[in-house]
PDB file of C-alpha atoms in Angstrom:
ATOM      1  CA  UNK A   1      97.709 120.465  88.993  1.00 93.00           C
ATOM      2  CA  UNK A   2      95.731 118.957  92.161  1.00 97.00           C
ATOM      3  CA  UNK A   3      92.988 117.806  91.755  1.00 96.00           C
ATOM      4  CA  UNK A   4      89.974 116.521  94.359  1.00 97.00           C
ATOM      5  CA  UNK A   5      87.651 114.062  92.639  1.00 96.00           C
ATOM      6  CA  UNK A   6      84.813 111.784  94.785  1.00 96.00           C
ATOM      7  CA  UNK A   7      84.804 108.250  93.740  1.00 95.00           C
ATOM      8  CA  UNK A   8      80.836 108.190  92.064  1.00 93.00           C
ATOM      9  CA  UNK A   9      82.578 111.374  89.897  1.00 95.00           C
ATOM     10  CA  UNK A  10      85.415 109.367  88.270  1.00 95.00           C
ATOM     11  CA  UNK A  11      82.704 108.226  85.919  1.00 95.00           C
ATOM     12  CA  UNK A  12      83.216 111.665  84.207  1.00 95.00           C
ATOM     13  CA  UNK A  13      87.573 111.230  83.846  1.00 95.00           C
ATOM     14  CA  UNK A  14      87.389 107.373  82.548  1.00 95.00           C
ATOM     15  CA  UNK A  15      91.178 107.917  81.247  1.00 95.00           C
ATOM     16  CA  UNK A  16      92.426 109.613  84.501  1.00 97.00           C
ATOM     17  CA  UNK A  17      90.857 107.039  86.274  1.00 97.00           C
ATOM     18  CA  UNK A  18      91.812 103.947  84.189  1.00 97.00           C
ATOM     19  CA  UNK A  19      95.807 105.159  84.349  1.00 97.00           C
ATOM     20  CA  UNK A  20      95.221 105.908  88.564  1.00 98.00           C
ATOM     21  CA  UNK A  21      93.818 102.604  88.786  1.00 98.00           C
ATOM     22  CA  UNK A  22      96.596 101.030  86.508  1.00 97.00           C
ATOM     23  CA  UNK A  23      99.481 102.449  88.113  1.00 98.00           C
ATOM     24  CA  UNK A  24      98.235 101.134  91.242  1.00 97.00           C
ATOM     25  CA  UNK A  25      98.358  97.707  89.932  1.00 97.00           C
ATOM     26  CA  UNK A  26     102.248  98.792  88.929  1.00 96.00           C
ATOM     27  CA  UNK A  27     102.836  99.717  92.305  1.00 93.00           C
ATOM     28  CA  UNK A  28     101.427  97.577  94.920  1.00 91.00           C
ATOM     29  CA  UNK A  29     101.008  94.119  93.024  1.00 92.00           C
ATOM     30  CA  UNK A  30     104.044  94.149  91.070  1.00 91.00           C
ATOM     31  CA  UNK A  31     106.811  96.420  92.444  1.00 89.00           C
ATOM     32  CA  UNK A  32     105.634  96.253  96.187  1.00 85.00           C
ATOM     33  CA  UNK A  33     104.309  92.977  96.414  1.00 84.00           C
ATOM     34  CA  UNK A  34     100.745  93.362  98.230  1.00 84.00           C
ATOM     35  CA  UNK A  35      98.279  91.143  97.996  1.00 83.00           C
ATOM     36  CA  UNK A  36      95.768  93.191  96.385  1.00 89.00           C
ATOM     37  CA  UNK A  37      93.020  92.649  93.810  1.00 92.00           C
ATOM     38  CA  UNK A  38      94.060  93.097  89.975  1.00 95.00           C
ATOM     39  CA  UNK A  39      91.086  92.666  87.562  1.00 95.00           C
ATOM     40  CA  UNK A  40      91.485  91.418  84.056  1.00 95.00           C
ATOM     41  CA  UNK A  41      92.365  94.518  82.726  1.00 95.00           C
ATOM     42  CA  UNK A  42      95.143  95.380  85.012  1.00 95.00           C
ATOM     43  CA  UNK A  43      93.292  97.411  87.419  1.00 97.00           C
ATOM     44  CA  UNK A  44      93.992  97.456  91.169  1.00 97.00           C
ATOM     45  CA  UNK A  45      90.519  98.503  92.768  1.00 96.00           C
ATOM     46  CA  UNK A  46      89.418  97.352  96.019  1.00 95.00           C
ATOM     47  CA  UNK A  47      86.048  97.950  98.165  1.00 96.00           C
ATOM     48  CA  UNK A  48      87.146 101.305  99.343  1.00 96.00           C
ATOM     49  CA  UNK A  49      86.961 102.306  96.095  1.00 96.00           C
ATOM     50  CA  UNK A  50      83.458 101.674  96.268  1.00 95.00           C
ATOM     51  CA  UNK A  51      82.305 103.561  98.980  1.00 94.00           C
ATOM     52  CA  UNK A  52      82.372 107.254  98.338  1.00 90.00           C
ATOM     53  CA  UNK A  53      86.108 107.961  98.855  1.00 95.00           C
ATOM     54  CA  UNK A  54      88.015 111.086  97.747  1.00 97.00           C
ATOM     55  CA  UNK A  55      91.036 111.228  96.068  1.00 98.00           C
ATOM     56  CA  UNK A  56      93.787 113.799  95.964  1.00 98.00           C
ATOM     57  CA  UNK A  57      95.299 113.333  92.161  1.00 98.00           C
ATOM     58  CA  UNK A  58      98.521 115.067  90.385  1.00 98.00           C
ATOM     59  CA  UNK A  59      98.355 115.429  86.868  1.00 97.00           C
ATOM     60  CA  UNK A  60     100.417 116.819  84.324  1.00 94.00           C
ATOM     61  CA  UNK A  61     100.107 119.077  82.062  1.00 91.00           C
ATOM     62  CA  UNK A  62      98.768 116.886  79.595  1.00 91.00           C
ATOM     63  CA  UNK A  63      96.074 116.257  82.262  1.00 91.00           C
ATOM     64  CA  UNK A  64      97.397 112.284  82.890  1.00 93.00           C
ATOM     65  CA  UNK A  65      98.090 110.790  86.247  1.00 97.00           C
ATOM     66  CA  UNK A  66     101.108 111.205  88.396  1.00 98.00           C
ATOM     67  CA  UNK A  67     100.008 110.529  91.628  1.00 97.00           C
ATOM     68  CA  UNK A  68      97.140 110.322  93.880  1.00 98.00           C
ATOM     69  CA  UNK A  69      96.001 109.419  97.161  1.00 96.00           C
ATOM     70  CA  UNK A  70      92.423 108.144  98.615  1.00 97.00           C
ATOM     71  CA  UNK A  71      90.392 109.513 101.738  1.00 97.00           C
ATOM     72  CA  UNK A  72      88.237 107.924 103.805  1.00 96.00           C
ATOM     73  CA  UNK A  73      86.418 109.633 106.831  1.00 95.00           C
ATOM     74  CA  UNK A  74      87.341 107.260 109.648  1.00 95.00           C
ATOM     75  CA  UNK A  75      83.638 107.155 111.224  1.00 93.00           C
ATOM     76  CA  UNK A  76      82.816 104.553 108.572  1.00 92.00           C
ATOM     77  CA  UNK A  77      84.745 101.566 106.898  1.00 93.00           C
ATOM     78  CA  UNK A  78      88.319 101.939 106.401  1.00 94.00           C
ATOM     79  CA  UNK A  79      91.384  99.545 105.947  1.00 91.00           C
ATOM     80  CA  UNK A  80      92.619 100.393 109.273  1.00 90.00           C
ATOM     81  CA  UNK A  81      89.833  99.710 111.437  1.00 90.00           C
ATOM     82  CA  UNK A  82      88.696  96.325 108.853  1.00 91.00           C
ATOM     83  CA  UNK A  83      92.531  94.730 108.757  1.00 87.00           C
ATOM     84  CA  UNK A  84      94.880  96.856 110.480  1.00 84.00           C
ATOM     85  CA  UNK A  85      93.239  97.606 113.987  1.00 82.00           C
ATOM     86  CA  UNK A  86      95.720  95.447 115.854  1.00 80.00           C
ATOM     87  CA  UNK A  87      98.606  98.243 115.046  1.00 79.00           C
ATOM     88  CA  UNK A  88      96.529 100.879 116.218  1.00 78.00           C
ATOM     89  CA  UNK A  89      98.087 100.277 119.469  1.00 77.00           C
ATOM     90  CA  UNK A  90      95.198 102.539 121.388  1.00 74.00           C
ATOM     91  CA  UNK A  91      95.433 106.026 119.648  1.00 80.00           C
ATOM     92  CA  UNK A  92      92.607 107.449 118.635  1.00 84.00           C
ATOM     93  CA  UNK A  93      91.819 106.465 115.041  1.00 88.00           C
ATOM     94  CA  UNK A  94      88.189 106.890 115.051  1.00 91.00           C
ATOM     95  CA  UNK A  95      86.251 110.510 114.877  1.00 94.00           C
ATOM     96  CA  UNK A  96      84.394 113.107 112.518  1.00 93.00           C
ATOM     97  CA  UNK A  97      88.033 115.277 112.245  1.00 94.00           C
ATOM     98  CA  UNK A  98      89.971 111.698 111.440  1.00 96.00           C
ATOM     99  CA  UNK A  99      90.078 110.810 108.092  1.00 97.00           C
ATOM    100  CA  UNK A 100      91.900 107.730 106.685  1.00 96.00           C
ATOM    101  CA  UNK A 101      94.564 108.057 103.645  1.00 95.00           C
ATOM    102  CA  UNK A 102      96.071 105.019 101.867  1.00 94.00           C
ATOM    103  CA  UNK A 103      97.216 103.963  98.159  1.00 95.00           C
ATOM    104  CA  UNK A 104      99.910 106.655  98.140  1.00 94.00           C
ATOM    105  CA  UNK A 105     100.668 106.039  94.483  1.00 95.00           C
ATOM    106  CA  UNK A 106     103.316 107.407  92.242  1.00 95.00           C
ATOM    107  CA  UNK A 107     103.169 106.812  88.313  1.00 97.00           C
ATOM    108  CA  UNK A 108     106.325 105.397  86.998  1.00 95.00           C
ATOM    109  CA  UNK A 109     108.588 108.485  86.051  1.00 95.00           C
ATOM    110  CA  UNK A 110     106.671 110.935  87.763  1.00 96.00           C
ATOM    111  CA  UNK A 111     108.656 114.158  89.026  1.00 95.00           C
ATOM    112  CA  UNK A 112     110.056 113.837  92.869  1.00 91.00           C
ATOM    113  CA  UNK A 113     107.923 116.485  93.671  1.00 95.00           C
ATOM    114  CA  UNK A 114     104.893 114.733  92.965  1.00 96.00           C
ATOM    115  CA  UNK A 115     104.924 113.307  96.467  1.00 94.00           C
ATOM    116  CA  UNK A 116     105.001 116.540  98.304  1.00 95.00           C
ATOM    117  CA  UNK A 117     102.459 117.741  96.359  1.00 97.00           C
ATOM    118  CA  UNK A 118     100.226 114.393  97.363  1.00 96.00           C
ATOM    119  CA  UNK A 119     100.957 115.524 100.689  1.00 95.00           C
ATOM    120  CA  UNK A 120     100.471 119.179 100.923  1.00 96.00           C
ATOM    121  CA  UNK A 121      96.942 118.189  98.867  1.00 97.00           C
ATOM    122  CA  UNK A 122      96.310 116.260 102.438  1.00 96.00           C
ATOM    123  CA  UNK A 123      97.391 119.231 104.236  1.00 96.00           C
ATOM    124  CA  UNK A 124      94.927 121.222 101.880  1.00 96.00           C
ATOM    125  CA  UNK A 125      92.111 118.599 102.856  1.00 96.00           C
ATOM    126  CA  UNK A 126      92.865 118.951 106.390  1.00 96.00           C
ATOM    127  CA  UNK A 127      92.431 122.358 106.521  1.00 95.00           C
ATOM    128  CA  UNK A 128      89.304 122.727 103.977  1.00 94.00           C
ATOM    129  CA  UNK A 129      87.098 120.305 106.016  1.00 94.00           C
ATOM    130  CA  UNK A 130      88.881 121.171 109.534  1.00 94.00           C
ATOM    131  CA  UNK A 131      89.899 117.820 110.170  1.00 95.00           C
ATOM    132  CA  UNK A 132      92.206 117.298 112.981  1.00 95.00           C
ATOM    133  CA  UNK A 133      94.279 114.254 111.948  1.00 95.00           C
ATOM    134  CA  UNK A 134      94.980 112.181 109.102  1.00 96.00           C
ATOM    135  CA  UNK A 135      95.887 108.276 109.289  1.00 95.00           C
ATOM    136  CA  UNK A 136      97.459 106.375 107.436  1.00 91.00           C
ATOM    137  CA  UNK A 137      98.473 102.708 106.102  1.00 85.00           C
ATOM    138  CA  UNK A 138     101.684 102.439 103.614  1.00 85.00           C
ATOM    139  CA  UNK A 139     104.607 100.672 103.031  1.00 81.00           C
ATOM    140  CA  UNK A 140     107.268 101.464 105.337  1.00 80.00           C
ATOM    141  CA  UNK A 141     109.753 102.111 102.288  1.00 80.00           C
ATOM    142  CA  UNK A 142     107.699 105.090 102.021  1.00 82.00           C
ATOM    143  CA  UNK A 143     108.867 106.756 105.713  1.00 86.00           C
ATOM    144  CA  UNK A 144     112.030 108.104 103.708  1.00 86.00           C
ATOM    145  CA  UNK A 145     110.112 109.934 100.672  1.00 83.00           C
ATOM    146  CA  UNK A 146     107.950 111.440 103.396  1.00 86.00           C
ATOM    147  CA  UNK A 147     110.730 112.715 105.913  1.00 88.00           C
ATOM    148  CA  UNK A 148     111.892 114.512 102.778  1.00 86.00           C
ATOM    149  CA  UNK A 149     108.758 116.817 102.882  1.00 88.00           C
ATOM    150  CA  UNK A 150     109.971 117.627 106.021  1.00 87.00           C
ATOM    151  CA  UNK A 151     106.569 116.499 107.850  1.00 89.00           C
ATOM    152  CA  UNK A 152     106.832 112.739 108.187  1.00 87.00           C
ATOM    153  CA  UNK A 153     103.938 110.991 109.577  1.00 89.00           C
ATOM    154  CA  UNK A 154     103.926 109.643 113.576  1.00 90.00           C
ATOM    155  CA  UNK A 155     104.771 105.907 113.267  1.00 88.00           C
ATOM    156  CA  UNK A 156     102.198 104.338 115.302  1.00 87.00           C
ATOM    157  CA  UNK A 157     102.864 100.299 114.606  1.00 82.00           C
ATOM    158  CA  UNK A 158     103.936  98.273 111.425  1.00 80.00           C
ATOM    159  CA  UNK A 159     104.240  94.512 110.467  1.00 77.00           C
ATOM    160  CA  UNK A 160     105.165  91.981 107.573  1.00 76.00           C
ATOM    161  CA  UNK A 161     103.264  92.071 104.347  1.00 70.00           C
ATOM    162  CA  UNK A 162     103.616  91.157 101.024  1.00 64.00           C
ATOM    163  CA  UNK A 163     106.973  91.565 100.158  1.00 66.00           C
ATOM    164  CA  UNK A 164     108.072  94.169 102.634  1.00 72.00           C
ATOM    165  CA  UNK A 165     106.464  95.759 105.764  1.00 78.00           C
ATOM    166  CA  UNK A 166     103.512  98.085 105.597  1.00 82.00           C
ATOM    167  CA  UNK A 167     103.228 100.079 108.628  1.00 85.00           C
ATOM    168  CA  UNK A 168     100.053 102.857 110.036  1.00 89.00           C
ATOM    169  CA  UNK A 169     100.946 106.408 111.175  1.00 90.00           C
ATOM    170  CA  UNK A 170      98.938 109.947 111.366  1.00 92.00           C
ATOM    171  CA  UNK A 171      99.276 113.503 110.505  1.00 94.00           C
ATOM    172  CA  UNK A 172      98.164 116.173 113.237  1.00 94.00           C
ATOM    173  CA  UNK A 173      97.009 119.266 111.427  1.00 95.00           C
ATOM    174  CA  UNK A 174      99.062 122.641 112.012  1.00 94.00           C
ATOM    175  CA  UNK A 175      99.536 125.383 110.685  1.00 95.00           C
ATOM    176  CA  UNK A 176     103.334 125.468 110.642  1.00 95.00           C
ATOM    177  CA  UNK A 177     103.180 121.748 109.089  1.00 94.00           C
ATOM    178  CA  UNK A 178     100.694 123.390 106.137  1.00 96.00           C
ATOM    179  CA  UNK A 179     103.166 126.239 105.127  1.00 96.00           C
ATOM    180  CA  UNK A 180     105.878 123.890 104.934  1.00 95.00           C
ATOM    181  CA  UNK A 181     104.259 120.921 102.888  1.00 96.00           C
ATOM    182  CA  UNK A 182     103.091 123.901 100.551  1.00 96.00           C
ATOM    183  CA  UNK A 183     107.166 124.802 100.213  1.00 96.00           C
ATOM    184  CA  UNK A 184     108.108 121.868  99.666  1.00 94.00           C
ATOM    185  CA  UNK A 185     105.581 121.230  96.773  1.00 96.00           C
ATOM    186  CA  UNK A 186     106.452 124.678  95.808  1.00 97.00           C
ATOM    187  CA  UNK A 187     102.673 125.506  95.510  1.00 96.00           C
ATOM    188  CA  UNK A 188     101.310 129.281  97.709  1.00 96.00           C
ATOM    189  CA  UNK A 189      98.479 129.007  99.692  1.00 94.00           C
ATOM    190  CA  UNK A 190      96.564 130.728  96.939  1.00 96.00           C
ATOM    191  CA  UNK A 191      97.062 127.860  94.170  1.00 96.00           C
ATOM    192  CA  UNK A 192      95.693 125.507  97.073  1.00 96.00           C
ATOM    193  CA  UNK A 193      92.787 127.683  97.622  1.00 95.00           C
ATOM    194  CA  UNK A 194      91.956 127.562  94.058  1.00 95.00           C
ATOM    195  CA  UNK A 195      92.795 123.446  93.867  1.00 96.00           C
ATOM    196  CA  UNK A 196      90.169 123.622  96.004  1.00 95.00           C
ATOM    197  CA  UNK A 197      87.627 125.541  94.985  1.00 94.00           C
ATOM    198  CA  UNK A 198      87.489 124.089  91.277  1.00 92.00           C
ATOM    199  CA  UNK A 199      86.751 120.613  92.891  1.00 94.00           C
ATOM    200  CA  UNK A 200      84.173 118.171  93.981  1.00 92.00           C
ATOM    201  CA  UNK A 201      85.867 119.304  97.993  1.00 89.00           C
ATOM    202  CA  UNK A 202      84.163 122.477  97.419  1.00 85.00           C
ATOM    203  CA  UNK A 203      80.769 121.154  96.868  1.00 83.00           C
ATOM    204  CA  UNK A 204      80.546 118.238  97.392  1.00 80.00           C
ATOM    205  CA  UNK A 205      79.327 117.218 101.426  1.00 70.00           C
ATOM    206  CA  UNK A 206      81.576 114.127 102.988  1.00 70.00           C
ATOM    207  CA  UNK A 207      80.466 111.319 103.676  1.00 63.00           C
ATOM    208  CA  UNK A 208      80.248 109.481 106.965  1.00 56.00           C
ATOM    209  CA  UNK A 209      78.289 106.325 106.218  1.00 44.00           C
TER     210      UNK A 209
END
């Protein structure tokens, strides 16, 4: 299942969020390298997490975490625009139908598919709020799981960090680029719909502070 959860609502899925928040830490401090934040409990959470994002999770059927991805609308503080800028390299980044996605995160031994389902969620989001583009920061290791989904992102600039080279592209919404992240997570257009409907991206308004 996909599921869109706001930040202030993870209060109400403490175990989803504790394992998101843990497998981050797997990912990005020890696998990856980064130099993020781990609390004393093994948690990676940052100040984005703090601000109202939304995240795009895949559970299983026992309802745990396989992967999930977090949303920012671009008009207010992101990790692009506070640390990243500089790669930028003067496309537009910045507007109402731009929203920022980072801390693509895959549990350990989660199905293949999980990614394309991460991403067709984003296609989901794109088309539920009518945003125009999506940007992104990951680790360029990453450009091969996405050109499997057969929409890879537009590389815009990368450098050196941590361990390995993290790099910032973007998503243009189409149509065409919809249907075919929704094949390749093997999810209709109606599942989406109804993704969609049973979460907080239904009724819940975004936030642009």
């Amino acid at each position: 299942m996909i599921r869109f959860i706001y930040g202030h609502n993870l209060i109400l899925e403490p175990k989803l969020a504790w394992s998101m928040f843990e497998h981050r830490a797997e990912q990005f401090a020890r696998r990856l390298g980064w130099e993020v934040q781990v609390d004393q409990y093994g948690l990676e959470r940052d100040f984005y997490d703090t601000i109202g994002p939304l995240y795009a999770i895949v559970t299983g059927p026992d309802g745990g975490h396989l992967g999930s991805m977090r949303f920012l609308p671009t008009v207010g503080r992101t990790m692009l625009h506070d640390h990243f800028q500089s790669l930028s390299k003067g496309v537009e980044t910045k507007a109402t139908d731009i929203w920022e996605c980072t801390r693509f995160c895959l549990a350990p031994g989660a199905p293949a598919i999980t990614s394309n389902k991460l991403l067709a969620a984003g296609a989901g989001l794109m088309r539920e709020y009518g945003l125009r583009k999506l940007v992104a920061v990951f680790d360029r290791r990453m450009i091969r799981v996405y050109r499997k989904s057969g929409v890879p992102p537009k590389v815009i600039g990368s450098k050196r960090y941590g361990g390995g080279m993290i790099g910032v592209g973007s998503w243009d919404y189409s149509l065409d680029h919809y249907k075919k992240l929704l094949s390749a997570a093997e999810i209709t257009g109606d599942e989406m719909e109804l993704y969609l409907a049973n979460s907080d991206a239904a009724y819940e308004t975004p936030l642009y502070a």
